[in-house]
mmCIF file of N, CA, C and O in Angstrom:
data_model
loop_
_atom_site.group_PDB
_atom_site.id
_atom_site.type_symbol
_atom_site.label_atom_id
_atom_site.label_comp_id
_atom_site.label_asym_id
_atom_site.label_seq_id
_atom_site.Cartn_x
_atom_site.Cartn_y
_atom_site.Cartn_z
ATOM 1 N N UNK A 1 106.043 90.661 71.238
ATOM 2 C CA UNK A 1 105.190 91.739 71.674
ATOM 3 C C UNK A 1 104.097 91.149 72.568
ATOM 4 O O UNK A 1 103.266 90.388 72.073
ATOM 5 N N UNK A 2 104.063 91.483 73.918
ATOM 6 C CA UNK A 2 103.251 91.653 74.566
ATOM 7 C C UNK A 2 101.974 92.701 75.135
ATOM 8 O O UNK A 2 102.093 93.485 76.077
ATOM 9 N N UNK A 3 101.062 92.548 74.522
ATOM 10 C CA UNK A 3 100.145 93.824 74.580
ATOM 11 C C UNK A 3 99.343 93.361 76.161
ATOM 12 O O UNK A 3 99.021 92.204 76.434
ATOM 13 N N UNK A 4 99.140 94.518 77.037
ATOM 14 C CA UNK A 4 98.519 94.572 78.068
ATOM 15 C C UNK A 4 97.931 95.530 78.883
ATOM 16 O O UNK A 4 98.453 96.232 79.750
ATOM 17 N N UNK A 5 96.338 95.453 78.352
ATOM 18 C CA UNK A 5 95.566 96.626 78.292
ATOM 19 C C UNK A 5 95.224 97.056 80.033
ATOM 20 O O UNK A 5 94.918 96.351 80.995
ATOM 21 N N UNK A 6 95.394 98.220 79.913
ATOM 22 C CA UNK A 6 95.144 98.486 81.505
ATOM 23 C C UNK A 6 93.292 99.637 81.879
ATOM 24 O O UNK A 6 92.579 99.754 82.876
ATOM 25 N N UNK A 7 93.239 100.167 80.591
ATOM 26 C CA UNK A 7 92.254 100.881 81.072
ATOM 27 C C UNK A 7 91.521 100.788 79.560
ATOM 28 O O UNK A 7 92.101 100.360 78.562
ATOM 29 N N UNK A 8 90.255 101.229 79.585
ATOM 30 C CA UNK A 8 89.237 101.272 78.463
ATOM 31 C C UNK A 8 89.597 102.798 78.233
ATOM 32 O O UNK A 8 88.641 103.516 77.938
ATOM 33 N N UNK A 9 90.654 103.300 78.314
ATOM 34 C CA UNK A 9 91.293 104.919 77.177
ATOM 35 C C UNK A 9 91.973 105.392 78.697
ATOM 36 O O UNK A 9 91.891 104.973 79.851
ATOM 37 N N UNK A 10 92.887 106.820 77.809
ATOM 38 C CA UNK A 10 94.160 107.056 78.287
ATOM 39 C C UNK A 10 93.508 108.241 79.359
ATOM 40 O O UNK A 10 94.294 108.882 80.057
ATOM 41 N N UNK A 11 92.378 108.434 79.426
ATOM 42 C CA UNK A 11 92.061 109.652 80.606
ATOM 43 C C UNK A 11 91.439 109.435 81.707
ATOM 44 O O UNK A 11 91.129 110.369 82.448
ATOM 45 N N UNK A 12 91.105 107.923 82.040
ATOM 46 C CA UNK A 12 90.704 107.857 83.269
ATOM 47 C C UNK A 12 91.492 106.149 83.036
ATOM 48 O O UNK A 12 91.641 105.443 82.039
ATOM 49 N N UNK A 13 91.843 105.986 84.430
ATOM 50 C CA UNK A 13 92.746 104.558 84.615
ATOM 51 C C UNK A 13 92.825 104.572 86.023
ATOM 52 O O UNK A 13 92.348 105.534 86.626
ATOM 53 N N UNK A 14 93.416 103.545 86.700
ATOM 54 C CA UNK A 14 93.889 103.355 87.729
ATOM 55 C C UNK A 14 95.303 103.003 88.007
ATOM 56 O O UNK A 14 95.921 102.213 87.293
ATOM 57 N N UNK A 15 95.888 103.674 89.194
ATOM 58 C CA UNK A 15 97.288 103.688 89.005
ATOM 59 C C UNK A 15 97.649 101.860 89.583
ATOM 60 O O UNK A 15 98.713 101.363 89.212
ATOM 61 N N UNK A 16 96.987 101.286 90.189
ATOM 62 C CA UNK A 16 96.443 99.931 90.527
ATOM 63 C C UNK A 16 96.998 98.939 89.510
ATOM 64 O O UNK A 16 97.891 98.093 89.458
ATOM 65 N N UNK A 17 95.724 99.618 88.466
ATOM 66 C CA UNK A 17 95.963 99.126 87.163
ATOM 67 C C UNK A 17 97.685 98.842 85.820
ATOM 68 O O UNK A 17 98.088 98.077 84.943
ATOM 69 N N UNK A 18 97.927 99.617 86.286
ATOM 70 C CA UNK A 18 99.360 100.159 85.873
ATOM 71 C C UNK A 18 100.116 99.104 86.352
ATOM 72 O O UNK A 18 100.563 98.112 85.775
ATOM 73 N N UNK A 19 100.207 99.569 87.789
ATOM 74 C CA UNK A 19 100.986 98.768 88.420
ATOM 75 C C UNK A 19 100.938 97.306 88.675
ATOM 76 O O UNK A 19 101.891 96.805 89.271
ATOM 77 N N UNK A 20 100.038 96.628 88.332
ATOM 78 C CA UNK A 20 99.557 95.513 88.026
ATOM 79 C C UNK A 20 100.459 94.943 86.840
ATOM 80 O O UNK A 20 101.275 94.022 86.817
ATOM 81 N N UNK A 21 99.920 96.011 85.664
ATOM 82 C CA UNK A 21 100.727 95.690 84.623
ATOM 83 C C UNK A 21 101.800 95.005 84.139
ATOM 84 O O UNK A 21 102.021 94.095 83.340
ATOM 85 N N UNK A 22 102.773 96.178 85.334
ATOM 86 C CA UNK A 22 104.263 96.207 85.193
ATOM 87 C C UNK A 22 104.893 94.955 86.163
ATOM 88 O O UNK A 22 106.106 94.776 86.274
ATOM 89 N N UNK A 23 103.897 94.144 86.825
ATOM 90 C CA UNK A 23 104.259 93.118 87.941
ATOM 91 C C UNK A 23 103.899 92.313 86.789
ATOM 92 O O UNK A 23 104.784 91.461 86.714
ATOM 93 N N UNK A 24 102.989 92.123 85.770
ATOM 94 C CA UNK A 24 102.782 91.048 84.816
ATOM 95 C C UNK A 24 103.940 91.222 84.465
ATOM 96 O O UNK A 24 104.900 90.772 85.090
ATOM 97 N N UNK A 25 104.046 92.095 83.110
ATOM 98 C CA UNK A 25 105.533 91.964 82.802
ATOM 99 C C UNK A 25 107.062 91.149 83.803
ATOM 100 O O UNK A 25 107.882 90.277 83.516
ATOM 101 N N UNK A 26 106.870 91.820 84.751
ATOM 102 C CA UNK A 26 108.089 91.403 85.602
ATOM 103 C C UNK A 26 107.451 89.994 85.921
ATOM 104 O O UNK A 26 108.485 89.520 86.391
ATOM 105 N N UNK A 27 106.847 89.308 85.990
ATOM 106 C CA UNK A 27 106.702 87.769 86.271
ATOM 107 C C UNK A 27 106.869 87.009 85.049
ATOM 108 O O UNK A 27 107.010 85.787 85.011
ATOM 109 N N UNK A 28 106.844 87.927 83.874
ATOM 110 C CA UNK A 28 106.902 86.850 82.863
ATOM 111 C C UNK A 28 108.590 86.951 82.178
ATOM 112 O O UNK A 28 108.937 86.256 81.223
ATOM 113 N N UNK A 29 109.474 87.911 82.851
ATOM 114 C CA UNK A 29 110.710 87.814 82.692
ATOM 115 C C UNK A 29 111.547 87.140 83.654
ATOM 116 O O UNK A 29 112.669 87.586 83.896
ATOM 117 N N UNK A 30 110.835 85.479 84.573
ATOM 118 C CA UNK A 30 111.330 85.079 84.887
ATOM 119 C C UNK A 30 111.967 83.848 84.512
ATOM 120 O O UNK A 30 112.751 83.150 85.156
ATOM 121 N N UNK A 31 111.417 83.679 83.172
ATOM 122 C CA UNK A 31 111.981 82.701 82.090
ATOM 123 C C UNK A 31 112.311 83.254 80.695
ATOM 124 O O UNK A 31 111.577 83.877 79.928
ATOM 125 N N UNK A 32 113.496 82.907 80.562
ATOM 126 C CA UNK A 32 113.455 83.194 79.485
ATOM 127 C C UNK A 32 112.667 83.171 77.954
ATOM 128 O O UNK A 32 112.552 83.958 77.014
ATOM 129 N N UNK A 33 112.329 82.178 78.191
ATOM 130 C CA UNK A 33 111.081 82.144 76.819
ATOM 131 C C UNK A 33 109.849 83.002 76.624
ATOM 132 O O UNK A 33 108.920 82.998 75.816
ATOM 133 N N UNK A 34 110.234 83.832 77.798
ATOM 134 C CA UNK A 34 108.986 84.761 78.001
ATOM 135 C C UNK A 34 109.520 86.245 78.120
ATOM 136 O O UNK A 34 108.946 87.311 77.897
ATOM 137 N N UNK A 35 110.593 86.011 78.473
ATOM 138 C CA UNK A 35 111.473 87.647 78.888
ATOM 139 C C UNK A 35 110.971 88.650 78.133
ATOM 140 O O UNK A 35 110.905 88.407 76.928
ATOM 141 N N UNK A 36 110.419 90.223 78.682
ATOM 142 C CA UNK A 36 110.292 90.927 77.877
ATOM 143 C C UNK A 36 111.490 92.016 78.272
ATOM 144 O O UNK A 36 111.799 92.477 79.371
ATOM 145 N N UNK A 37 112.044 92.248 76.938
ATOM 146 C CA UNK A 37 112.581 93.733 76.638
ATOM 147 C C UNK A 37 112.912 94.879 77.190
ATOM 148 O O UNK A 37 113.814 95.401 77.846
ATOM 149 N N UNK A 38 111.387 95.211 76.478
ATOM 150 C CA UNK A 38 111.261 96.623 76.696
ATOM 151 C C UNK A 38 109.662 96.899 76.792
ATOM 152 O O UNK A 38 108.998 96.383 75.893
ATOM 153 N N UNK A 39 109.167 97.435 77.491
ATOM 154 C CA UNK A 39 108.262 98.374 77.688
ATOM 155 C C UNK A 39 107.491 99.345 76.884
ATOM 156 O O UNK A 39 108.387 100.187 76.929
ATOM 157 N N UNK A 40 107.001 99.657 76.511
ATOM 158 C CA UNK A 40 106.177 101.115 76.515
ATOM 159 C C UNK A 40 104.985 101.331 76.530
ATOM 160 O O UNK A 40 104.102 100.573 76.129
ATOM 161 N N UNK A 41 104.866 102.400 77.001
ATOM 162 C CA UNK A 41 103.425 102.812 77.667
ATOM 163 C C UNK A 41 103.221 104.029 77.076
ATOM 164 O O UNK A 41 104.161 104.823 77.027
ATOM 165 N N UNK A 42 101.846 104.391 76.489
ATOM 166 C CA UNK A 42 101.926 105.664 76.390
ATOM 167 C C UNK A 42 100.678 106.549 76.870
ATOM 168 O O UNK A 42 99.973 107.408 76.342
ATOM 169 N N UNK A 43 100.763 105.735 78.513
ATOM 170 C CA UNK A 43 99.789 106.393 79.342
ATOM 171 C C UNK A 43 100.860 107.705 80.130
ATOM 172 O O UNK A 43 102.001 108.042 79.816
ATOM 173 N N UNK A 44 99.922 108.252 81.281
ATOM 174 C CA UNK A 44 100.793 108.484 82.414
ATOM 175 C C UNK A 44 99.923 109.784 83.302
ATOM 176 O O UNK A 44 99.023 110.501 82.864
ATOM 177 N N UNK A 45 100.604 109.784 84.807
ATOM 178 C CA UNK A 45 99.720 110.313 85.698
ATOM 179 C C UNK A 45 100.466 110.806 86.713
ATOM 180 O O UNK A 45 101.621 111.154 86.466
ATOM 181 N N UNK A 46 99.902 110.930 88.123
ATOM 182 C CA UNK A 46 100.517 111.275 89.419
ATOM 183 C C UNK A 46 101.353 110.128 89.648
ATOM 184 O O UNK A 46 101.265 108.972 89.233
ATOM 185 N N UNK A 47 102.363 110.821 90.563
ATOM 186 C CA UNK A 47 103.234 109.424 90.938
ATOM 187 C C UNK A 47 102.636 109.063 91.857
ATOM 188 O O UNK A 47 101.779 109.724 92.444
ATOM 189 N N UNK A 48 103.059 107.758 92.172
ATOM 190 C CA UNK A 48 102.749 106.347 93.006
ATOM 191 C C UNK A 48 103.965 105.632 93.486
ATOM 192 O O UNK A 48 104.949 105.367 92.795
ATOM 193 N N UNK A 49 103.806 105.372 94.646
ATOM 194 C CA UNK A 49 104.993 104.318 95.130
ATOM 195 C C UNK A 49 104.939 102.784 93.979
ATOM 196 O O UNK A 49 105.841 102.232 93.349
ATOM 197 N N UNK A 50 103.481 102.485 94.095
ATOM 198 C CA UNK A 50 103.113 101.132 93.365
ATOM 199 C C UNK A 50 103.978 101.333 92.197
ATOM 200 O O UNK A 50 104.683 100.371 91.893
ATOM 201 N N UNK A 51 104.058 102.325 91.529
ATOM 202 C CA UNK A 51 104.611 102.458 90.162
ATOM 203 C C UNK A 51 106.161 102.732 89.889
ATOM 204 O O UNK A 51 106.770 102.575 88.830
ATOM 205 N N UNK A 52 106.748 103.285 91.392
ATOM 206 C CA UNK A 52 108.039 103.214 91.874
ATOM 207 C C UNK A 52 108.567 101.962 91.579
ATOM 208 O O UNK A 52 109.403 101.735 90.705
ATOM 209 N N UNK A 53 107.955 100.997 92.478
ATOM 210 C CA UNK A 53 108.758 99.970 92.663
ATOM 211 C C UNK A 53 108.499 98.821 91.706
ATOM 212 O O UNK A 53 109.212 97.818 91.695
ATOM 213 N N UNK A 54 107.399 99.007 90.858
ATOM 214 C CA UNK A 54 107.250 98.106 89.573
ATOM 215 C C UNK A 54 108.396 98.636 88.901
ATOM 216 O O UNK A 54 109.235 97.751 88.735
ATOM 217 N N UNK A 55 108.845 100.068 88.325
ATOM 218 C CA UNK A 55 109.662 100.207 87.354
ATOM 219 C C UNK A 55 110.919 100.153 87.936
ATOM 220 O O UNK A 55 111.891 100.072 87.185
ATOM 221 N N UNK A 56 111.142 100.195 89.637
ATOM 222 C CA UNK A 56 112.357 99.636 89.777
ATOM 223 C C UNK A 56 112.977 98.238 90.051
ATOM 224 O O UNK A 56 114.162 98.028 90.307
ATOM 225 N N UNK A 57 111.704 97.056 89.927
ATOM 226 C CA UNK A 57 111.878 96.027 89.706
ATOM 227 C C UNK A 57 112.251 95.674 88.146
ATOM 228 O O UNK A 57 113.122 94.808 88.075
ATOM 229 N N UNK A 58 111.845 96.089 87.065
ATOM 230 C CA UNK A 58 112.046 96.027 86.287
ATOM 231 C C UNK A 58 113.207 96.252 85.597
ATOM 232 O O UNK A 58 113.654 95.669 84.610
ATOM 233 N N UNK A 59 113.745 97.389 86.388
ATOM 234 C CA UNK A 59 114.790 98.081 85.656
ATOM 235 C C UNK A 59 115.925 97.271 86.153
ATOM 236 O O UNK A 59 116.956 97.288 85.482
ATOM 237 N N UNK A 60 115.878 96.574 87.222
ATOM 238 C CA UNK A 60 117.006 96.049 87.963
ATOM 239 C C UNK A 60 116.998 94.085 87.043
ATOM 240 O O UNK A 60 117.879 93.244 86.869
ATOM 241 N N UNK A 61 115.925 94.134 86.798
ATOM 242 C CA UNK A 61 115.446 93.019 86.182
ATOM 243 C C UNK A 61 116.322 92.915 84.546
ATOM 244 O O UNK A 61 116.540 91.906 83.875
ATOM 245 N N UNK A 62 116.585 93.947 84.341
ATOM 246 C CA UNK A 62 117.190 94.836 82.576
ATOM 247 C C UNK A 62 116.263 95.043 81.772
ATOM 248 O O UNK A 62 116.588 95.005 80.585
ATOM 249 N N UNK A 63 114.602 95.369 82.144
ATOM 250 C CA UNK A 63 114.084 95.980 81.203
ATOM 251 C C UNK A 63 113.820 97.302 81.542
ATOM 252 O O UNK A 63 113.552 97.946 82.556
ATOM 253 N N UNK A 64 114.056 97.571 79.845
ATOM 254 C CA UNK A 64 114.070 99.190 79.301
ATOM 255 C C UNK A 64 112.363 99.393 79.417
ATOM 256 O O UNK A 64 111.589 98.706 78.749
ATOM 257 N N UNK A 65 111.955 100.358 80.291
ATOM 258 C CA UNK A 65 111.347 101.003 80.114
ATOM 259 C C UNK A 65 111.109 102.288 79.553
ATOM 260 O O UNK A 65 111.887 103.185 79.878
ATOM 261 N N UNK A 66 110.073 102.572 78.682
ATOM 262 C CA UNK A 66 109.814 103.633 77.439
ATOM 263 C C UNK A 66 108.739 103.673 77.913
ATOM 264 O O UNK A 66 108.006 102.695 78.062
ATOM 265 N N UNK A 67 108.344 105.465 78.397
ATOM 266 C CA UNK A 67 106.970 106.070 78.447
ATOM 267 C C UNK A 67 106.506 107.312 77.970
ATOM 268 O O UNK A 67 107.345 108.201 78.118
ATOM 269 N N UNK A 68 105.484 107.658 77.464
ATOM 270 C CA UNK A 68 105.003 109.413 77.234
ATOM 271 C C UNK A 68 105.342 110.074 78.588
ATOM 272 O O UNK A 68 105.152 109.938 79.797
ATOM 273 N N UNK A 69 106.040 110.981 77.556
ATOM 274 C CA UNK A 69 106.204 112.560 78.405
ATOM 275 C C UNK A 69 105.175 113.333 79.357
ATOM 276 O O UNK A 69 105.354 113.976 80.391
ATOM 277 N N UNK A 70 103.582 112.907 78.326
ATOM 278 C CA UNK A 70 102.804 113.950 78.882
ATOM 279 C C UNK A 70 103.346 114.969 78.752
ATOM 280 O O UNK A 70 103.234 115.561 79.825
ATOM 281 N N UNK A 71 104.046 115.725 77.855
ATOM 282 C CA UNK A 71 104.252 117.069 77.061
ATOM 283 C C UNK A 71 103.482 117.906 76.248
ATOM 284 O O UNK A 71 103.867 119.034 75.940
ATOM 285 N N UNK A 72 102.356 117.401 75.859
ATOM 286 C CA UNK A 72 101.443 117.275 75.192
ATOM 287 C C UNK A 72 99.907 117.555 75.389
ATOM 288 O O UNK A 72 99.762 116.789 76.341
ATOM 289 N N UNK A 73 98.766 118.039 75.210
ATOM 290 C CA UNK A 73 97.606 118.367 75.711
ATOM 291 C C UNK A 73 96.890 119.145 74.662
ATOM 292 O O UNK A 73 96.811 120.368 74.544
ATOM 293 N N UNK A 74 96.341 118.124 73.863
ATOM 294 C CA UNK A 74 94.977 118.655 73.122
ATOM 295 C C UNK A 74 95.941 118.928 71.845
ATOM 296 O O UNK A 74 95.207 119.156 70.883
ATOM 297 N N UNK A 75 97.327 118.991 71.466
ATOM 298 C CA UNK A 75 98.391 119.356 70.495
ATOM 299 C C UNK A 75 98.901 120.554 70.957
ATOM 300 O O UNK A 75 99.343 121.361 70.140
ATOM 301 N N UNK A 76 98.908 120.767 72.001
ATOM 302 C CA UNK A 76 99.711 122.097 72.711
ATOM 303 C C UNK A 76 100.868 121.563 73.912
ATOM 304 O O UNK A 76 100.775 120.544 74.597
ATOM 305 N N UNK A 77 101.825 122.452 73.928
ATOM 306 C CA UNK A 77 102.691 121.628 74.621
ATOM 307 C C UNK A 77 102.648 122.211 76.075
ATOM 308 O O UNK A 77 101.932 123.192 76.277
ATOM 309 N N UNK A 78 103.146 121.836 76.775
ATOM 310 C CA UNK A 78 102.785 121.755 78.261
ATOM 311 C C UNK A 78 104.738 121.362 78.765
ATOM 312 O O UNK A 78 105.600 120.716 78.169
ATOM 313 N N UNK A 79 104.761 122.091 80.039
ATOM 314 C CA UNK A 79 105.953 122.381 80.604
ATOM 315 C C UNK A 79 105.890 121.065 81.263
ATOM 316 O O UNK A 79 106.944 120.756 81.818
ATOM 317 N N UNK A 80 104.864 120.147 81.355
ATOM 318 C CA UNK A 80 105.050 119.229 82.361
ATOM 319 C C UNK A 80 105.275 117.822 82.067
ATOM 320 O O UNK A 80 104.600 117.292 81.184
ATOM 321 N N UNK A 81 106.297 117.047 82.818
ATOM 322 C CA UNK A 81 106.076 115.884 82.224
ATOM 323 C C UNK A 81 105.789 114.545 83.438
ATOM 324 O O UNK A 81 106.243 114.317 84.559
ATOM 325 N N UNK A 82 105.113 114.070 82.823
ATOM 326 C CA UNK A 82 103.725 113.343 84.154
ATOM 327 C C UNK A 82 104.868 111.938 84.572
ATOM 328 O O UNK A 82 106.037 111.749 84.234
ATOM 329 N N UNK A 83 103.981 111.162 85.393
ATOM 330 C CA UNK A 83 105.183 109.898 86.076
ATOM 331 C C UNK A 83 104.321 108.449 84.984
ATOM 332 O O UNK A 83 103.191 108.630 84.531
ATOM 333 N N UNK A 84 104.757 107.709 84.842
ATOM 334 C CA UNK A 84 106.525 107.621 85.140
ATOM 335 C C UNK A 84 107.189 107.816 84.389
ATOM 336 O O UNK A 84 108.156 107.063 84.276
ATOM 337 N N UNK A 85 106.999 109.112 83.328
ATOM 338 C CA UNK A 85 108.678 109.522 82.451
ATOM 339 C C UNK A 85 109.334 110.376 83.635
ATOM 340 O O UNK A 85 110.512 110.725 83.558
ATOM 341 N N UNK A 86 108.843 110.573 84.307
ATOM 342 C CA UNK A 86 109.813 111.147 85.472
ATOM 343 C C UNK A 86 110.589 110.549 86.286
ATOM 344 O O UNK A 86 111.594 111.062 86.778
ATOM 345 N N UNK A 87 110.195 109.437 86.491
ATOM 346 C CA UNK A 87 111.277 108.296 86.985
ATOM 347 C C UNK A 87 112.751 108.438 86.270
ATOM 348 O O UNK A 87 112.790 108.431 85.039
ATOM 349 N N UNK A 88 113.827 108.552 86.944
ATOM 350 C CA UNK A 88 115.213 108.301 86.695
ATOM 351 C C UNK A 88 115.505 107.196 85.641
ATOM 352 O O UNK A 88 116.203 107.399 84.648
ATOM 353 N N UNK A 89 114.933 106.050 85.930
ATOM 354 C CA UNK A 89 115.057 104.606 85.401
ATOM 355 C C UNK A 89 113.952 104.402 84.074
ATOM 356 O O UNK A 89 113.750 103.346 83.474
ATOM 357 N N UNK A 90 113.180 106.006 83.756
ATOM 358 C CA UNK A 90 112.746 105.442 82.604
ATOM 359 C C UNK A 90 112.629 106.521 81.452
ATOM 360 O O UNK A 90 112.389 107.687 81.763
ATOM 361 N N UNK A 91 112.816 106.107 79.949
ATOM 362 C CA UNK A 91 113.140 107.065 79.136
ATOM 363 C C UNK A 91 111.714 107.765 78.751
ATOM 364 O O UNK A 91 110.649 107.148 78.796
ATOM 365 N N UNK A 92 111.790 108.636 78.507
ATOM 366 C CA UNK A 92 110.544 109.785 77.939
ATOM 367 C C UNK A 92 110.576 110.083 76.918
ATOM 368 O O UNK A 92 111.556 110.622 76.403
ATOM 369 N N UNK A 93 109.357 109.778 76.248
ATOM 370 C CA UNK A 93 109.584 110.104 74.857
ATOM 371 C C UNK A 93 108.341 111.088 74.757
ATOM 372 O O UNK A 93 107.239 110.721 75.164
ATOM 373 N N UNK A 94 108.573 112.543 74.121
ATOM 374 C CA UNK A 94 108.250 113.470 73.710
ATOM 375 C C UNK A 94 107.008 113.396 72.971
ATOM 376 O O UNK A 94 107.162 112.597 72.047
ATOM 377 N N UNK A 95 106.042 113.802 72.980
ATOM 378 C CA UNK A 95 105.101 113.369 71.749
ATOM 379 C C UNK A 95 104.574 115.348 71.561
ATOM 380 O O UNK A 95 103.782 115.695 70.686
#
């Protein structure tokens, strides 16, 4: 387990930040003794190219990425589901 904090809470962040993230991850799956997995995040926001091409480096890399739906709001559910569970290449998990 690799923990890697991107913002001081889930309602204000930078998509910068994120994407930063997901380039850590992807540099440290260039050895194996470091390879990570899988992913999850249980942020999420507007899409971003930055965040495009981190999770499609990743995914091509073979990690599983796992993110919130953003289905969710205050315990009410909401028709919408935010990026990057909207990405093709990454699974959404419902909350």
């Amino acid at each position: 387990m690799v923990p890697v904090r991107v913002a001081d809470g889930v309602v204000l962040f930078y998509n910068s930040a994120v994407a930063a993230a997901f380039d850590y991850v992807y540099g440290l799956c260039a050895k194996s003794a470091t390879f990570v997995d899988v992913v999850s995040m249980s942020m999420g926001g507007l899409a971003s190219q930055a965040w495009a091409e981190a999770v499609n480096a990743l995914y091509e890399r073979g990690v599983f990425v796992v993110t919130a739906a953003g289905n969710n709001f205050n315990n009410w559910p909401t028709r919408y589901v935010v990026f990057p569970a909207r990405f093709h290449r990454v699974l959404r998990r419902a909350v």
